[in-house]
Amino acid sequence: RKEVEQDPGPFNVPEGATVAFNCTYSNSASQSFFWYRQDCRKEPKLLMSVYSSGNEDGRFTAQLNRASQYISLLIRDSKLSDSATYLCVVNRPTSGTYKYIFGTGTRLKVLA
Amino acid sequence: EAQVTQNPRYLITVTGKKLTVTCSQNMNHEYMSWYRQDPGLGLRQIYYSMNVEVTDKGDVPEGYKVSRKEKRNFPLILESPSPNQTSLYFCASSDRPIRDTEAFFGQGTRLTVV
């Protein structure tokens, strides 16, 4: 079982739709949580950090449930430009430092 | 402009021919790492470095070497590449501690070993 699990998709949604991605992590020592966006064959870029209180950035809302070890990302009013792969990332302590653990990503395609 | 620069972007090589992928960052970050990305497996860490002259193995270090002689540079060396090292490689850097900090990635190097 992978340490960070995501539904690979693809999620094909029409423009304007609301779409939600979920992610679970297995290591309870995980300390911080992120969503990264990766366009096809390009480098991952930080979309947003995820906090227990939930956080919002425009059309994007991220939630963390530490008890269930579950992270979510909600995208409202989807745009064509939102088409990408969304990586769930957790950061946990290891050998005196921290380490990013990446999910395999959820692919989103927004259709006109 | 803050960035991580990898070279080359694309490389096709033959089995056994030593190669180096360079990585340089201009953000004065202490922490740097190398990942490979394969379909269905996601990004896996190869090696990381917490500072100059301090490097350590990640999850998939076999067949790779790294060095960190200067803070800005973190080259990845494949002494004898094999076809199972065909992959998309990313270098990343971040401030230390990396607990809550953003990782910045290079543009990637697509390596094919034939």
Short mmCIF file of C-alpha atoms in Angstrom, two decimals:
data_model
loop_
_atom_site.label_atom_id
_atom_site.label_comp_id
_atom_site.label_asym_id
_atom_site.label_seq_id
_atom_site.Cartn_x
_atom_site.Cartn_y
_atom_site.Cartn_z
CA ARG A 1 0.00 0.00 0.00
CA LYS A 2 1.33 3.43 -0.92
CA GLU A 3 1.96 5.90 1.88
CA VAL A 4 -0.07 8.55 0.04
CA GLU A 5 -3.01 7.33 -2.02
CA GLN A 6 -4.96 9.23 -4.62
CA ASP A 7 -7.58 8.27 -7.17
CA PRO A 8 -5.67 8.54 -10.47
CA GLY A 9 -8.71 9.62 -12.46
CA PRO A 10 -9.01 10.94 -15.05
CA PHE A 11 -11.81 13.22 -13.95
CA ASN A 12 -13.48 14.66 -17.04
CA VAL A 13 -15.74 17.56 -16.08
CA PRO A 14 -17.48 20.35 -18.01
CA GLU A 15 -16.44 23.94 -17.59
CA GLY A 16 -18.10 25.50 -14.59
CA ALA A 17 -18.41 22.24 -12.68
CA THR A 18 -17.30 21.68 -9.13
CA VAL A 19 -14.89 18.80 -8.65
CA ALA A 20 -13.39 17.26 -5.51
CA PHE A 21 -10.24 15.21 -5.12
CA ASN A 22 -9.41 13.07 -2.14
CA CYS A 23 -6.19 11.79 -0.73
CA THR A 24 -5.35 9.53 2.20
CA TYR A 25 -2.04 9.10 3.98
CA SER A 26 -0.96 6.24 6.18
CA ASN A 27 1.83 7.66 8.35
CA SER A 28 0.42 9.45 11.38
CA ALA A 29 3.77 11.24 11.88
CA SER A 30 3.06 13.35 8.79
CA GLN A 31 3.30 17.01 9.73
CA SER A 32 2.38 19.18 6.78
CA PHE A 33 0.27 18.77 3.72
CA PHE A 34 0.15 20.30 0.29
CA TRP A 35 -1.47 20.19 -3.09
CA TYR A 36 0.84 20.62 -6.06
CA ARG A 37 -0.24 21.06 -9.64
CA GLN A 38 1.63 19.44 -12.50
CA ASP A 39 0.94 20.25 -16.12
CA CYS A 40 1.73 17.60 -18.70
CA ARG A 41 5.47 16.83 -18.78
CA LYS A 42 6.25 19.89 -16.67
CA GLU A 43 7.49 20.41 -13.15
CA PRO A 44 5.18 20.32 -10.13
CA LYS A 45 4.28 23.70 -8.65
CA LEU A 46 2.76 24.46 -5.29
CA LEU A 47 -0.97 25.09 -5.49
CA MET A 48 -1.67 25.46 -1.80
CA SER A 49 -0.80 24.25 1.65
CA VAL A 50 -3.47 22.42 3.63
CA TYR A 51 -4.33 23.22 7.24
CA SER A 52 -6.62 21.55 9.76
CA SER A 53 -8.82 24.63 9.83
CA GLY A 54 -9.29 24.42 6.09
CA ASN A 55 -8.11 27.07 3.70
CA GLU A 56 -9.37 28.72 0.60
CA ASP A 57 -7.65 30.44 -2.29
CA GLY A 58 -10.11 31.80 -4.80
CA ARG A 59 -11.91 28.86 -6.37
CA PHE A 60 -9.80 26.31 -4.51
CA THR A 61 -10.54 24.97 -1.05
CA ALA A 62 -8.38 22.46 0.80
CA GLN A 63 -9.28 20.50 3.91
CA LEU A 64 -7.35 18.26 6.26
CA ASN A 65 -8.80 15.67 8.62
CA ARG A 66 -5.95 14.44 10.81
CA ALA A 67 -8.10 11.91 12.65
CA SER A 68 -9.04 10.18 9.42
CA GLN A 69 -5.71 10.97 7.73
CA TYR A 70 -7.54 12.44 4.80
CA ILE A 71 -6.94 15.50 2.62
CA SER A 72 -9.26 17.01 0.05
CA LEU A 73 -9.18 19.63 -2.66
CA LEU A 74 -12.32 21.27 -4.03
CA ILE A 75 -12.28 23.25 -7.25
CA ARG A 76 -15.32 25.38 -7.95
CA ASP A 77 -16.33 26.84 -11.32
CA SER A 78 -13.75 24.78 -13.21
CA LYS A 79 -11.85 26.47 -16.03
CA LEU A 80 -10.20 24.90 -19.04
CA SER A 81 -6.89 26.07 -17.59
CA ASP A 82 -7.45 23.90 -14.50
CA SER A 83 -6.73 20.80 -16.62
CA ALA A 84 -3.67 19.24 -15.03
CA THR A 85 -2.58 16.55 -12.62
CA TYR A 86 -2.99 17.37 -8.93
CA LEU A 87 -0.46 15.86 -6.56
CA CYS A 88 -1.21 15.30 -2.92
CA VAL A 89 1.97 15.74 -0.88
CA VAL A 90 2.69 15.09 2.77
CA ASN A 91 5.79 16.07 4.70
CA ARG A 92 6.97 13.87 7.54
CA PRO A 93 10.05 13.63 9.75
CA THR A 94 12.79 11.20 8.76
CA SER A 95 16.43 10.86 9.83
CA GLY A 96 16.72 14.32 11.34
CA THR A 97 14.99 16.13 8.52
CA TYR A 98 11.67 16.15 6.71
CA LYS A 99 10.73 14.35 3.57
CA TYR A 100 8.09 14.96 0.95
CA ILE A 101 5.99 11.93 0.07
CA PHE A 102 4.10 12.33 -3.17
CA GLY A 103 0.88 10.74 -4.25
CA THR A 104 0.77 9.53 -7.83
CA GLY A 105 -1.60 12.33 -8.79
CA THR A 106 -5.17 12.79 -9.94
CA ARG A 107 -5.63 13.86 -13.52
CA LEU A 108 -8.29 16.48 -14.26
CA LYS A 109 -9.55 17.37 -17.70
CA VAL A 110 -11.99 20.27 -17.96
CA LEU A 111 -14.03 20.10 -21.13
CA ALA A 112 -15.46 23.03 -23.10
CA GLU B 1 14.01 35.39 -11.13
CA ALA B 2 14.03 32.62 -8.52
CA GLN B 3 14.55 29.33 -10.26
CA VAL B 4 15.96 25.82 -10.37
CA THR B 5 17.74 25.04 -13.63
CA GLN B 6 18.35 21.55 -14.91
CA ASN B 7 20.35 20.51 -17.94
CA PRO B 8 19.90 18.85 -20.28
CA ARG B 9 16.13 18.83 -20.71
CA TYR B 10 16.21 15.78 -22.95
CA LEU B 11 18.84 13.09 -23.26
CA ILE B 12 19.05 9.81 -25.13
CA THR B 13 22.05 7.70 -24.26
CA VAL B 14 23.32 4.14 -24.50
CA THR B 15 23.67 1.63 -21.73
CA GLY B 16 26.85 2.06 -19.76
CA LYS B 17 27.82 5.54 -20.93
CA LYS B 18 28.36 7.75 -17.91
CA LEU B 19 26.29 10.91 -17.79
CA THR B 20 25.68 13.87 -15.51
CA VAL B 21 22.52 15.91 -15.14
CA THR B 22 23.23 19.33 -13.69
CA CYS B 23 21.01 21.23 -11.26
CA SER B 24 21.52 24.78 -10.07
CA GLN B 25 19.37 27.03 -7.87
CA ASN B 26 19.67 30.76 -7.28
CA MET B 27 17.61 31.02 -4.08
CA ASN B 28 20.38 30.21 -1.59
CA HIS B 29 18.44 27.15 -0.46
CA GLU B 30 20.19 24.67 1.79
CA TYR B 31 18.04 21.66 0.95
CA MET B 32 18.16 20.06 -2.49
CA SER B 33 16.94 16.72 -3.78
CA TRP B 34 16.54 14.59 -6.87
CA TYR B 35 13.40 12.70 -7.85
CA ARG B 36 12.44 10.40 -10.63
CA GLN B 37 8.87 10.21 -11.89
CA ASP B 38 7.47 7.09 -13.50
CA PRO B 39 3.89 6.31 -14.55
CA GLY B 40 1.88 4.84 -11.71
CA LEU B 41 4.70 5.34 -9.21
CA GLY B 42 4.71 9.09 -8.75
CA LEU B 43 7.75 11.05 -7.67
CA ARG B 44 10.33 9.05 -5.77
CA GLN B 45 13.30 10.57 -4.04
CA ILE B 46 16.72 9.43 -5.25
CA TYR B 47 19.11 11.48 -3.10
CA TYR B 48 18.91 14.59 -1.01
CA SER B 49 21.33 17.09 0.50
CA MET B 50 20.78 19.18 3.61
CA ASN B 51 23.80 21.38 2.97
CA VAL B 52 27.19 21.57 1.31
CA GLU B 53 29.05 18.26 1.58
CA VAL B 54 26.04 16.62 3.27
CA THR B 55 24.17 14.12 1.11
CA ASP B 56 22.05 11.08 1.87
CA LYS B 57 20.14 8.36 0.09
CA GLY B 58 16.49 8.65 -0.66
CA ASP B 59 14.15 5.80 -1.58
CA VAL B 60 15.69 4.71 -4.87
CA PRO B 61 19.43 5.55 -4.80
CA GLU B 62 20.79 2.46 -6.60
CA GLY B 63 22.66 3.35 -9.75
CA TYR B 64 22.99 7.05 -8.92
CA LYS B 65 25.53 9.32 -7.30
CA VAL B 66 25.36 12.96 -6.27
CA SER B 67 27.71 15.61 -4.97
CA ARG B 68 27.23 18.95 -3.22
CA LYS B 69 30.44 20.90 -3.41
CA GLU B 70 28.70 24.27 -3.64
CA LYS B 71 25.41 25.38 -2.18
CA ARG B 72 23.83 26.21 -5.52
CA ASN B 73 24.74 23.04 -7.45
CA PHE B 74 23.60 19.47 -7.00
CA PRO B 75 24.50 17.28 -9.98
CA LEU B 76 23.10 13.78 -10.49
CA ILE B 77 25.55 11.25 -11.88
CA LEU B 78 24.71 7.96 -13.56
CA GLU B 79 28.00 6.06 -13.72
CA SER B 80 26.66 3.22 -15.88
CA PRO B 81 23.11 3.96 -17.02
CA SER B 82 20.74 1.08 -17.68
CA PRO B 83 17.37 1.00 -19.46
CA ASN B 84 15.49 0.84 -16.13
CA GLN B 85 16.79 4.35 -15.44
CA THR B 86 14.75 5.70 -18.32
CA SER B 87 12.56 8.22 -16.56
CA LEU B 88 11.64 11.86 -16.00
CA TYR B 89 13.98 13.42 -13.45
CA PHE B 90 13.36 16.49 -11.32
CA CYS B 91 15.69 18.44 -9.12
CA ALA B 92 14.10 20.42 -6.27
CA SER B 93 15.27 22.91 -3.67
CA SER B 94 13.75 24.45 -0.58
CA ASP B 95 14.61 26.46 2.51
CA ARG B 96 15.47 24.56 5.64
CA PRO B 97 13.59 23.32 7.60
CA ILE B 98 11.41 21.92 4.90
CA ARG B 99 8.50 21.10 7.11
CA ASP B 100 6.27 23.92 5.95
CA THR B 101 8.21 25.31 3.09
CA GLU B 102 7.57 25.15 -0.60
CA ALA B 103 9.73 22.98 -2.81
CA PHE B 104 10.78 24.53 -6.10
CA PHE B 105 11.34 22.17 -8.98
CA GLY B 106 13.49 22.34 -12.05
CA GLN B 107 11.87 21.88 -15.44
CA GLY B 108 12.77 18.22 -15.60
CA THR B 109 15.13 16.02 -17.60
CA ARG B 110 13.64 13.32 -19.75
CA LEU B 111 16.22 10.55 -19.97
CA THR B 112 16.05 7.58 -22.29
CA VAL B 113 18.64 4.80 -21.98
CA VAL B 114 18.76 2.39 -24.90
#
